[in-house]
Coordinates of C-alpha atoms in Angstrom, one line a residue:
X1433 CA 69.2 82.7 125.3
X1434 CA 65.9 80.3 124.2
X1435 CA 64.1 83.5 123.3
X1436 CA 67.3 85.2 120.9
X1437 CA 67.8 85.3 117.4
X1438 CA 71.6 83.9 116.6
X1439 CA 73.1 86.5 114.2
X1440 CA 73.8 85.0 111.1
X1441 CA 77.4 86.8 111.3
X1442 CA 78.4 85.2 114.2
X1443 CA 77.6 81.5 112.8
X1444 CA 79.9 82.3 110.1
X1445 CA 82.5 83.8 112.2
X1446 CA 82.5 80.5 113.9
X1447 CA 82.5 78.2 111.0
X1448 CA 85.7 80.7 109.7
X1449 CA 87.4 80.1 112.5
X1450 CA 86.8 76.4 112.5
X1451 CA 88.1 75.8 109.2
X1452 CA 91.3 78.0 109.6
X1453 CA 92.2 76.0 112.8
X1454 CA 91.3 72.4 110.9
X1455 CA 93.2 74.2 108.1
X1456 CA 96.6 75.4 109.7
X1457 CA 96.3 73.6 113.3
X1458 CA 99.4 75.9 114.6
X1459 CA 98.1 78.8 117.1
X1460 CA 101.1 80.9 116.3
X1461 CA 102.1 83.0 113.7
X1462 CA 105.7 84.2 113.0
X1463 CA 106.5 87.6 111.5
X1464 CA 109.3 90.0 111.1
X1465 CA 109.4 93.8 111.6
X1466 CA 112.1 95.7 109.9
X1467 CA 112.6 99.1 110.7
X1468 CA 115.4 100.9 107.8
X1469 CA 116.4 104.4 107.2
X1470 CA 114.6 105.0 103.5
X1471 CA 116.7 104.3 100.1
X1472 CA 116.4 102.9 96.6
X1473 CA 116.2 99.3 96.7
X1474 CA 115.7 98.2 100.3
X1475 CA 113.0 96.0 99.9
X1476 CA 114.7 94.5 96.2
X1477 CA 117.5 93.3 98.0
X1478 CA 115.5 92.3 101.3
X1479 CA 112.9 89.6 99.7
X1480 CA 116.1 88.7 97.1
X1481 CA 118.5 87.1 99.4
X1482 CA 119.7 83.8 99.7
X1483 CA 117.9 80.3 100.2
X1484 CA 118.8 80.1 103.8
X1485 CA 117.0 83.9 104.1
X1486 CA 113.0 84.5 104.8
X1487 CA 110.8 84.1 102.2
X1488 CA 108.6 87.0 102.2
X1489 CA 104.8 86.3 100.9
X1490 CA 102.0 88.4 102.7
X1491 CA 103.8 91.8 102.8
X1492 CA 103.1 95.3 103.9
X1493 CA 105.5 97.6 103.2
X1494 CA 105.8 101.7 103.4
X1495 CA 108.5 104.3 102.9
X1496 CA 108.6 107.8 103.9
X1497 CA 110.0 110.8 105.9
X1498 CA 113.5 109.1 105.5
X1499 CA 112.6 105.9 106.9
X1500 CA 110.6 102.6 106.2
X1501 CA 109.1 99.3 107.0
X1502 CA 108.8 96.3 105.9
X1503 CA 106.0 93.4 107.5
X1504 CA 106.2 89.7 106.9
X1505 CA 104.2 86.7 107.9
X1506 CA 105.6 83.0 108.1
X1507 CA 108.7 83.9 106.4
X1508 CA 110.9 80.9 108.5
X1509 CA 110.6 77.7 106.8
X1510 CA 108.2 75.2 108.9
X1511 CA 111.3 73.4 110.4
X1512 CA 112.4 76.8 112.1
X1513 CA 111.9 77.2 115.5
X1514 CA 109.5 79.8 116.9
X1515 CA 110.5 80.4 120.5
X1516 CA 108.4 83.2 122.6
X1517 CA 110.2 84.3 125.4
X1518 CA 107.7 84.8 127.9
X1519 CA 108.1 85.0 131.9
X1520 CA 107.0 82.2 134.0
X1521 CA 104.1 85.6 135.3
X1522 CA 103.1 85.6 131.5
X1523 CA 104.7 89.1 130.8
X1524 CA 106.2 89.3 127.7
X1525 CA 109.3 91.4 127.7
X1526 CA 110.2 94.1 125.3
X1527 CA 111.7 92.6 121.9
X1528 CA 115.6 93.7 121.6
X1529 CA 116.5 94.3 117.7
X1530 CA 119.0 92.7 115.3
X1531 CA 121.0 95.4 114.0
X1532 CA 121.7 95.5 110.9
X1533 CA 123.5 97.8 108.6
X1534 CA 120.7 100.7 108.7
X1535 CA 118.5 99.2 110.0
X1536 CA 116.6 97.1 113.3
X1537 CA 114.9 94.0 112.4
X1538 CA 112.3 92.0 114.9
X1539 CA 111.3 88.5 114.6
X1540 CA 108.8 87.1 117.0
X1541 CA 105.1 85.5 117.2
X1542 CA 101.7 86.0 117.9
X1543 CA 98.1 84.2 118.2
X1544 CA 96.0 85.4 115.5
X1545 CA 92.3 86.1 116.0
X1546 CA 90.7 83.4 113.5
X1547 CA 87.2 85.2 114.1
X1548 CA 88.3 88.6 112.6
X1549 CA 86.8 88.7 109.2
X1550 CA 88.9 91.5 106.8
X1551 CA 88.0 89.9 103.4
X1552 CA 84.4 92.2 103.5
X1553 CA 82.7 92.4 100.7
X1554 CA 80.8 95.5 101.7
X1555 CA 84.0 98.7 103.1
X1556 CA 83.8 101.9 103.8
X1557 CA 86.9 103.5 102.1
X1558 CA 87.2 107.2 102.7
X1559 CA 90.5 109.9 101.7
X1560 CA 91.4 112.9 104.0
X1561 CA 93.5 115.1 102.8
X1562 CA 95.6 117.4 105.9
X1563 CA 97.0 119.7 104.1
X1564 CA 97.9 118.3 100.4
X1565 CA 100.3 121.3 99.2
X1566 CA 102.4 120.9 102.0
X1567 CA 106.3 119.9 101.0
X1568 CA 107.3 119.6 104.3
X1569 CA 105.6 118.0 107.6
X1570 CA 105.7 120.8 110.4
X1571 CA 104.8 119.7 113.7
X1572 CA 101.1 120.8 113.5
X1573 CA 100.5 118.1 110.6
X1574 CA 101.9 115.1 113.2
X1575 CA 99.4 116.5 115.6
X1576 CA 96.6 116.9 113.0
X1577 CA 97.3 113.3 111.5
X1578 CA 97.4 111.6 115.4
X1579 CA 94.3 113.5 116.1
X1580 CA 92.7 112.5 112.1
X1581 CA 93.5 108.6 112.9
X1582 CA 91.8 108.6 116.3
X1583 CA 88.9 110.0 115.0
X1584 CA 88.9 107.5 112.4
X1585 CA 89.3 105.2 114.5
X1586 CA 86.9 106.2 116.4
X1587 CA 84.1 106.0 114.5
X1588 CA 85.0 102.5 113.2
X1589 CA 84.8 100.9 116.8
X1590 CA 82.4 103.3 118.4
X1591 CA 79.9 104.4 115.9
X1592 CA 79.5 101.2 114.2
X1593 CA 81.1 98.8 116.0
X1594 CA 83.4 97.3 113.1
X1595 CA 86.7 96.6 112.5
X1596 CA 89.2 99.6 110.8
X1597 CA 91.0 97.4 107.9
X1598 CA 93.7 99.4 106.7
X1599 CA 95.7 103.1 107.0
X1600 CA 97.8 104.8 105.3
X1601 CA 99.5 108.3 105.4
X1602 CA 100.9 109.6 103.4
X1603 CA 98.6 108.6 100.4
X1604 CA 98.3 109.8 96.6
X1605 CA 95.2 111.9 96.3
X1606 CA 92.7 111.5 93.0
X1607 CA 93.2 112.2 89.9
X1608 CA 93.4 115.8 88.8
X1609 CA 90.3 116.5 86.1
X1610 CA 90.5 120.0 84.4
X1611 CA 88.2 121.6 81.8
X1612 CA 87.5 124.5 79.6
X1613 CA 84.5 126.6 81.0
X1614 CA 83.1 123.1 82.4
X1615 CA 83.4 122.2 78.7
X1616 CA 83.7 117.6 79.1
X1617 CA 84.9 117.8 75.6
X1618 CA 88.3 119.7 76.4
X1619 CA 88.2 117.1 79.6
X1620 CA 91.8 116.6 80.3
X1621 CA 93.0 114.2 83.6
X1622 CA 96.6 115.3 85.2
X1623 CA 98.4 112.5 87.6
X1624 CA 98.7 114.1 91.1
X1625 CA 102.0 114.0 92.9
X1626 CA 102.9 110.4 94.2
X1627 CA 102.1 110.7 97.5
X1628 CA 100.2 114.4 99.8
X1629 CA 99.8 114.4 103.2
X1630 CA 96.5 112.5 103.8
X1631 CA 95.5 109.9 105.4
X1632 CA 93.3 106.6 103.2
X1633 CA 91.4 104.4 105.3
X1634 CA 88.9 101.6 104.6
X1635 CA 86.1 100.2 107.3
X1636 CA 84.5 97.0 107.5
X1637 CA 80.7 97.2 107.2
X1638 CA 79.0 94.7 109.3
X1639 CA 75.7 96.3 108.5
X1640 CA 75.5 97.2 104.9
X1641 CA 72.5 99.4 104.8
X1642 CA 72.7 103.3 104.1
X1643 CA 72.3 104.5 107.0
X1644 CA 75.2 103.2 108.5
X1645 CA 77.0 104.8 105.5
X1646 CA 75.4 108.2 105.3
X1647 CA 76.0 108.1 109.5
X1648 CA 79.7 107.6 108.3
X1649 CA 80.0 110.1 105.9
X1650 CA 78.2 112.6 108.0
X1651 CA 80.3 112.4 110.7
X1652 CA 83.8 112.5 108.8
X1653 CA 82.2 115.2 106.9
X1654 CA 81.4 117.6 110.0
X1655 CA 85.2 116.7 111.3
X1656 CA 86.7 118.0 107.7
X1657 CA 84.0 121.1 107.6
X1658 CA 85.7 121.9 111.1
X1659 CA 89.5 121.5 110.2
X1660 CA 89.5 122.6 107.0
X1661 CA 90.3 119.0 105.8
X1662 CA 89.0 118.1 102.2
X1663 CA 87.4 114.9 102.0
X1664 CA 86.7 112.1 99.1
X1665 CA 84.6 108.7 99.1
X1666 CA 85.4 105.4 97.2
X1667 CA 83.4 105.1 94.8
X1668 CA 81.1 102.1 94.7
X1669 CA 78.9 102.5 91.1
X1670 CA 79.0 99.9 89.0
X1671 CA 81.7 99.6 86.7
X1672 CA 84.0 101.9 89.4
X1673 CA 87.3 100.3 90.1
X1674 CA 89.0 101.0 93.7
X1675 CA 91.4 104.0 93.5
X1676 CA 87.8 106.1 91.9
X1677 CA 87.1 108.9 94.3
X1678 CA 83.7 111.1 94.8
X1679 CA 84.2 114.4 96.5
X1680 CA 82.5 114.9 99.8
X1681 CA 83.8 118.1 100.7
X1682 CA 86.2 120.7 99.3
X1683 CA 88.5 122.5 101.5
X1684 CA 88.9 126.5 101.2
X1685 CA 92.8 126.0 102.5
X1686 CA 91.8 127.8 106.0
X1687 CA 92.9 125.5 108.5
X1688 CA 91.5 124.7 112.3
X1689 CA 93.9 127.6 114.7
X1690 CA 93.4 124.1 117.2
X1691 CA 97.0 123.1 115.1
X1692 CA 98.1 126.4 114.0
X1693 CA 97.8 128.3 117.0
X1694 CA 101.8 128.7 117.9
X1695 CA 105.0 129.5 116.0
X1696 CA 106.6 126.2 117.3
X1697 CA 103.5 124.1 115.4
X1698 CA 104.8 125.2 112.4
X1699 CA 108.4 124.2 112.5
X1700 CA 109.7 121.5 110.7
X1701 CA 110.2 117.7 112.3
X1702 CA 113.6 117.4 112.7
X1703 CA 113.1 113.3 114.0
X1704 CA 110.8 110.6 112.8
X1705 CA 110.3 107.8 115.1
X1706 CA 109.0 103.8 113.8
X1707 CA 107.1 101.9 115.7
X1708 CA 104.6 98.8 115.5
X1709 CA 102.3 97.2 117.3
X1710 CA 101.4 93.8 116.3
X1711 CA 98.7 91.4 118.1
X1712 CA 95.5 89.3 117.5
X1713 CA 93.4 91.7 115.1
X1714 CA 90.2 93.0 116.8
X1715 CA 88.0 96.2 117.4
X1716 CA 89.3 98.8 118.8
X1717 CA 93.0 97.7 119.5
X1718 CA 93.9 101.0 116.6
X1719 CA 91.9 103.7 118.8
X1720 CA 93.3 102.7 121.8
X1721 CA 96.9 103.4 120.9
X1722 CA 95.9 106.8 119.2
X1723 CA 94.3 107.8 122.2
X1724 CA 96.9 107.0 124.3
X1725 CA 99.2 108.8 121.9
X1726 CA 97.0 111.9 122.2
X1727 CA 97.5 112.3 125.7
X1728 CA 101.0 113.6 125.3
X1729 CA 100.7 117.0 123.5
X1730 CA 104.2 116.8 122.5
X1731 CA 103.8 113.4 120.0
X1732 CA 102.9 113.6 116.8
X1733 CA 102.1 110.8 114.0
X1734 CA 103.7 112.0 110.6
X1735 CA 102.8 108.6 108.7
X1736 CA 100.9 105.2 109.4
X1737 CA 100.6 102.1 107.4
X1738 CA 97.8 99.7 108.9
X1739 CA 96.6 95.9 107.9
X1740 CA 96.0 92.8 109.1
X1741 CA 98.0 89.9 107.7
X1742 CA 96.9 86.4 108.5
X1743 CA 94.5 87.5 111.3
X1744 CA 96.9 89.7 113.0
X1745 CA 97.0 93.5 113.1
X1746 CA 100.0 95.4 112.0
X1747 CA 99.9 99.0 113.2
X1748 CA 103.0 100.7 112.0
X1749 CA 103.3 104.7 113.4
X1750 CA 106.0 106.9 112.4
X1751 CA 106.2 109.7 115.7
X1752 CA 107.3 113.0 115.6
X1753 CA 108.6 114.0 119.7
X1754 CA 108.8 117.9 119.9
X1755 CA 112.5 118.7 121.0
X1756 CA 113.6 115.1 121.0
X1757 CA 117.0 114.8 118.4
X1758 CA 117.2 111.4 117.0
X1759 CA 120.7 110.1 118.6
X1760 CA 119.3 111.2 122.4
X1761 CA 116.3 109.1 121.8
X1762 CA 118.0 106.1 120.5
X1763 CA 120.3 106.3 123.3
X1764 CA 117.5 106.2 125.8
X1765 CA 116.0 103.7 123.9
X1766 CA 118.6 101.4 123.8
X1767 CA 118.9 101.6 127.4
X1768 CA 115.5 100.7 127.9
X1769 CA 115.5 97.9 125.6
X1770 CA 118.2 96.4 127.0
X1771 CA 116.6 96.0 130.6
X1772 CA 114.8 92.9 131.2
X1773 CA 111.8 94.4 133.2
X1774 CA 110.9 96.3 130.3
X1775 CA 107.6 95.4 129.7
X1776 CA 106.7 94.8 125.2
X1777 CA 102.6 96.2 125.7
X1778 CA 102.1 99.6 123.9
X1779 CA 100.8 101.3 126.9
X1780 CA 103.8 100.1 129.8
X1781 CA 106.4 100.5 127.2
X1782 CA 105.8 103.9 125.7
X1783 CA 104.5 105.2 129.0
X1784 CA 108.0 104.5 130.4
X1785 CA 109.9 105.9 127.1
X1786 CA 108.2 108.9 127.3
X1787 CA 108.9 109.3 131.0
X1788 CA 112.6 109.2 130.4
X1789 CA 112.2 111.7 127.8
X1790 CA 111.0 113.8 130.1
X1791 CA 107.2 113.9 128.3
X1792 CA 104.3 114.2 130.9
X1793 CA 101.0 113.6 129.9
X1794 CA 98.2 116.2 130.1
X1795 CA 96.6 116.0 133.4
X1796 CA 93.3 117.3 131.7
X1797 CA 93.6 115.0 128.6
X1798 CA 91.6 111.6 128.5
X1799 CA 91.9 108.7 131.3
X1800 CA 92.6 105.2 129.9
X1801 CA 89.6 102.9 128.7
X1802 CA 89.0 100.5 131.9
X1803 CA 89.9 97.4 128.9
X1804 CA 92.5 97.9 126.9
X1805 CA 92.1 96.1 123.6
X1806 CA 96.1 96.3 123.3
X1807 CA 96.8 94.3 126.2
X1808 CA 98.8 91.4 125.2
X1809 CA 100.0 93.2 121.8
X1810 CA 103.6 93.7 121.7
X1811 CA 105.6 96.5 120.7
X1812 CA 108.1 97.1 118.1
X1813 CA 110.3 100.7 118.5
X1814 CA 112.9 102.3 116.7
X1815 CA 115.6 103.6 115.6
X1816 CA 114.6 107.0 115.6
X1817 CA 115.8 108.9 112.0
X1818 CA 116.6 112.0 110.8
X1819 CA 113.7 113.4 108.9
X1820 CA 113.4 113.8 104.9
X1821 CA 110.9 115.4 103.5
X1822 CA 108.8 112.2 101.4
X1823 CA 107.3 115.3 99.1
X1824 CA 109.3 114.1 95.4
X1825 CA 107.7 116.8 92.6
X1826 CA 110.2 115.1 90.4
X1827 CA 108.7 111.6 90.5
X1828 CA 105.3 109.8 89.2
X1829 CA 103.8 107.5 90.6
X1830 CA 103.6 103.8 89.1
X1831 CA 101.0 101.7 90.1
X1832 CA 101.6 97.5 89.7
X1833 CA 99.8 94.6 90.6
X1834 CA 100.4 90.9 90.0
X1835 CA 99.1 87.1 91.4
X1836 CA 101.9 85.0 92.9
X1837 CA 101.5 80.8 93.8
X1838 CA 103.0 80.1 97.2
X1839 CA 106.6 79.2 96.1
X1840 CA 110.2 78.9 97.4
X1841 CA 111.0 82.7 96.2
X1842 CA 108.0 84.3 97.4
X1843 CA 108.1 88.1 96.5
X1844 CA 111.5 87.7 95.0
X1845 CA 110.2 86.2 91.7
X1846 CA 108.0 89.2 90.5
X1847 CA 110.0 92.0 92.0
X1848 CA 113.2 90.9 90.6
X1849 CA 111.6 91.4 86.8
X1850 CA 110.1 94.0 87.3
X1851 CA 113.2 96.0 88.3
X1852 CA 114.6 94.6 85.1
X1853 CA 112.2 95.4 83.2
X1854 CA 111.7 98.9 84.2
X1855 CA 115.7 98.8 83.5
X1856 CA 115.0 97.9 80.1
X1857 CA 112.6 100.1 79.2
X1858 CA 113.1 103.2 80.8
X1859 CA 116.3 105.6 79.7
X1860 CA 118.9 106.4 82.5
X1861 CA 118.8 109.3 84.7
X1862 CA 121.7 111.8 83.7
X1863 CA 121.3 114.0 87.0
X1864 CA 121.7 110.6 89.0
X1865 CA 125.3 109.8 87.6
X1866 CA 123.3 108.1 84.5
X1867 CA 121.8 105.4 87.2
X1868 CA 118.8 103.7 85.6
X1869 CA 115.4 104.2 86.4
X1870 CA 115.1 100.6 88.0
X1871 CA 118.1 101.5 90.6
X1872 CA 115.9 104.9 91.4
X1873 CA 112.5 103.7 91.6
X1874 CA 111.0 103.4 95.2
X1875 CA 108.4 101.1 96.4
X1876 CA 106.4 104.0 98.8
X1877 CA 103.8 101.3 99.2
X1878 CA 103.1 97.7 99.0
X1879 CA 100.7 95.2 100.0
X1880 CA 100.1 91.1 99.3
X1881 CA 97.5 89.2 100.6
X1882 CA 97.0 85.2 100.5
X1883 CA 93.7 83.9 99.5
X1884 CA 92.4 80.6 100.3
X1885 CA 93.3 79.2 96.7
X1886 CA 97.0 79.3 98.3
X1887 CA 97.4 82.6 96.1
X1888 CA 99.2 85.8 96.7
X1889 CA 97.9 88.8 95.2
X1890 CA 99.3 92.3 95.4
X1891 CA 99.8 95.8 94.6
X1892 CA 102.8 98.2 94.9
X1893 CA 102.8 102.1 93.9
X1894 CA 106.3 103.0 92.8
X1895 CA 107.8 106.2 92.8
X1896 CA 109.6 107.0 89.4
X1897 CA 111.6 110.0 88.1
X1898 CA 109.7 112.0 85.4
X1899 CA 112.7 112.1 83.3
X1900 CA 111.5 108.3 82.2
X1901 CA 108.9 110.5 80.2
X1902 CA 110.8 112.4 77.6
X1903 CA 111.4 108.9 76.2
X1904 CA 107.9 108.6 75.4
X1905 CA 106.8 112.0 74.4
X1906 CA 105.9 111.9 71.1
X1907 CA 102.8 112.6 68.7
X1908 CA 99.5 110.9 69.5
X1909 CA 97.2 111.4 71.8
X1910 CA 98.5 108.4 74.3
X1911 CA 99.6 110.6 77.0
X1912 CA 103.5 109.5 77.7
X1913 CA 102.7 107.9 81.4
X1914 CA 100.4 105.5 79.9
X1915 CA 102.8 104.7 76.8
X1916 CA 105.5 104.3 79.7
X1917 CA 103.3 101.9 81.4
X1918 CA 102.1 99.8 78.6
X1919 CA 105.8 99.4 77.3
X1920 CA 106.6 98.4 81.3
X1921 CA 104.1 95.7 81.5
X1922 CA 105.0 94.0 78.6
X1923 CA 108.4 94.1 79.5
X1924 CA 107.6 92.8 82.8
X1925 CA 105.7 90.2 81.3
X1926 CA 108.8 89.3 78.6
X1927 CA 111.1 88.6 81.8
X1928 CA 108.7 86.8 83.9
X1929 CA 108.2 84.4 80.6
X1930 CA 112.0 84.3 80.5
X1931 CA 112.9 84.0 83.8
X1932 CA 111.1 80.4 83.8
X1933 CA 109.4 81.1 87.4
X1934 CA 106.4 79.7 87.3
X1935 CA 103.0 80.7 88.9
X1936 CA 103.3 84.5 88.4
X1937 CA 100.2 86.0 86.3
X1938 CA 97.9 89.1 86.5
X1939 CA 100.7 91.6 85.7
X1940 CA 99.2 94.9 85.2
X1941 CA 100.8 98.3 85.2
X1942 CA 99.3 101.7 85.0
X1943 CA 99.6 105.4 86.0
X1944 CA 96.2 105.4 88.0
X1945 CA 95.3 102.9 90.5
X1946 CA 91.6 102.6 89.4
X1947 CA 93.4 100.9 86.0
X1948 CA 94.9 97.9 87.7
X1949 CA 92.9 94.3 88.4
X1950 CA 89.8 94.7 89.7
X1951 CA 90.6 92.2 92.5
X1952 CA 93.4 94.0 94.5
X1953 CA 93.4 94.4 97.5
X1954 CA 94.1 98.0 99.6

């Protein structure tokens, strides 16, 4: 060791760690994990309920196929108890839900991994689209996306040895830019729908130089050249936001025959399946539950939702099972949950599930790493839903962001006026029984982060119906969207003033992501 250089990384790894121990002394975390059949106003009423209810502040939250999830940190109050129930052997059991109406909701704890540094300021944030015309998922997109976030995976803990921060499918690709004959004056920019069958990740770079990004790029490249995948790159000029794109590659619309080889691969899902996988965030612990997943040729991933939350990794995976209906897979996984020897890590307890399905895995597929990564992570599952297709060509998307103090409401505060707001300024929907636009709207995505100011910043992208637009159409070359947005922020701004909460700022609103506060967070 006399003659080795210490890596300056690892010093400040260290001091991190120190200070978050000497900051917050208590080696667990609580969360919650609630699993809920898909509807307007889930998460509204969730992080709006009573004082004796969680406060929700670092969130993650997705919706789509029919079903969602919502991820929490330290939502008990600090004179809660956090029990673990652990064997005397250290085997954690598998975690049996509270059923609610709709829904299963988990509440447990974890260690976090102090060391994992996720606040980079050098990432690798890449787009792939699957196949972004699709309005359905078909079984040959679950396999294409579980085989897409291996490979992603893959490179991030492989290649370059660095930790995979976030993933999400489905995701809203870039902006649409048209012209006349190439003509920049007759330049005009079209929203895309709110959310295409693509998969948006983001990799830490440990080593910042070119090479490692151009060995990156490459390598993603060569996988969409093969499948017919297109391909897009953050991009990191000066002066561009996050949510700017720079094409990579183009695809023709001829797919790999690897997926479409088969009438069955193109039927529709008929099941979507939630799971998550929660544990001390670290390398690798992502591609070693695709790869296990990819040994069973009959699974399929139709939608993901990846981050790490006060150094713990939250891998959320919707499965699609090949001739699996939703109410015999519940049943069997009820059963199974309710036996005390079933074990909670990934690897026991889906290898057991899938076994009472009746799902081999492929002899000639991929043995197990010799260390599993996943080993004391524990795993969240079901209930098992029908599927709906997420594809809404009536909707736009509506990106928001906002900064939050730690407070008693938590999420409740900025939610609860914007919902108003968009109320106010937005006309009812006559095909919806004249509901408004705030009781339609859904949250598809949603992430808040603390900082170390004892600040929660986030984002959402909301789905809204287009018919919010006729309101605004008039003369002037404001396109409606943006007038829709401008009158929603300060309307969301009039009823945080009025509601008298205090410590909410940074309200932005806007049609494109790239438009929002520079410091959000993906």
């Amino acid at each position: 060791m006399r003659g080795q250089r210490i890596s300056v990384r690892n010093v400040a790894d260290l001091a991190r760690a120190c200070f978050e121990i000497a900051r917050q002394p208590v080696t667990k975390v609580d969360f919650e994990v609630h699993h809920a059949m898909a509807r307007h106003g889930y998460l509204r009423e969730l992080v709006s309920a009573g004082a004796d209810d969680p406060v929700f502040l670092e969130t993650l939250c997705s919706a789509t196929n029919g079903a969602g999830v919502v991820i929490g940190t330290r939502t008990r109050k600090p004179l809660d108890g956090t029990e673990v129930a652990e064997r005397a052997d250290g085997r954690q059991p598998a975690e049996r839900p509270e059923e609610t109406a709709g829904s299963w909701v988990f509440h447990q704890t974890t260690s976090p991994n102090p060391t994992f540094i996720y606040e980079s300021a050098q990432t690798f944030e890449g787009l792939i689209a699957v196949a972004p015309g699709a309005r359905e998922v078909c079984e040959w997109h679950g396999l294409a996306v579980r085989d897409l976030v291996r490979e992603i995976s893959d490179a991030a803990s492989s290649l370059i040895d660095a930790p995979l921060l976030s993933l999400q499918c489905p995701a809203q690709l870039p902006t649409i830019v048209k012209t006349r004959n190439h003509d920049l004056r007759t330049r005009k920019e079209v929203a895309p729908p709110c959310a295409s069958l693509a998969v948006r990740f983001s990799i830490a770079l440990r080593d910042a130089s070119a090479a490692a990004r151009f060995e990156l790029a490459d390598r993603f490249r060569e996988l969409c050249e093969k499948h017919g995948y297109s391909f897009w790159l953050a991009d990191t000029r000066p002066g561009h936001r996050q949510g700017n794109w720079f094409e990579v590659y183009h695809a023709d619309g001829e797919f790999s025959p690897l997926y479409k080889g088969d009438l069955r691969s193109r039927q529709r899902v008929g099941t979507v399946f939630p799971l998550t996988f929660v544990g001390p965030a670290r390398i690798g612990s992502t591609h070693a539950i695709a790869a296990f997943l990819q040994r069973y040729p009959q699974v399929g991933v139709v939608g993901c939702a990846a981050t790490t939350l006060s150094d713990v990794a939250f891998v959320h995976l919707q499965l699609a099972i090949h001739g699996v209906a939703a109410d015999r897979l519940n049943r069997i996984l009820g059963k199974l949950l309710g036996e005390s020897s079933t074990p909670a890590r990934p690897h026991k307890l889906l290898r057991e599930l899938f076994k009472r399905l009746g799902l081999p895995p492929d002899p000639d597929g991929r043995s197990p790493a010799a260390q599993d990564p996943t080993s004391d992570y524990q795993t969240f599952a079901g209930p098992a839903f029908a599927y709906r297709p997420y594809q809404m060509p009536d909707c736009m998307a509506v990106w928001v962001s906002w900064e939050i103090a730690r407070q008693h409401r938590g999420l409740a505060a900025p939610l609860d006026c914007l919902y108003r707001a968009l109320g106010q300024v937005a006309p009812p929907v006559p095909a919806e029984g004249r509901a408004s636009a705030g009781d339609l709207a859904t949250v598809e995505y949603l992430i808040c982060r603390a900082t170390e100011q004892s600040v929660i910043r986030g984002k959402a992208k909301l789905a809204v119906p287009k018919t919010v637009l006729r309101q605004f159409s008039s003369a002037g070359g404001e396109l409606p969207a943006s007038k829709l947005c401008a009158s929603l922020e300060e309307a969301w701004k009039a009823q945080v003033d009025q509601s008298g909460v205090d410590g909410v700022s940074e309200l932005t609103v806007a049609w494109r992501e790239s438009w929002l506060g520079h410091w959000t967070y993906s």
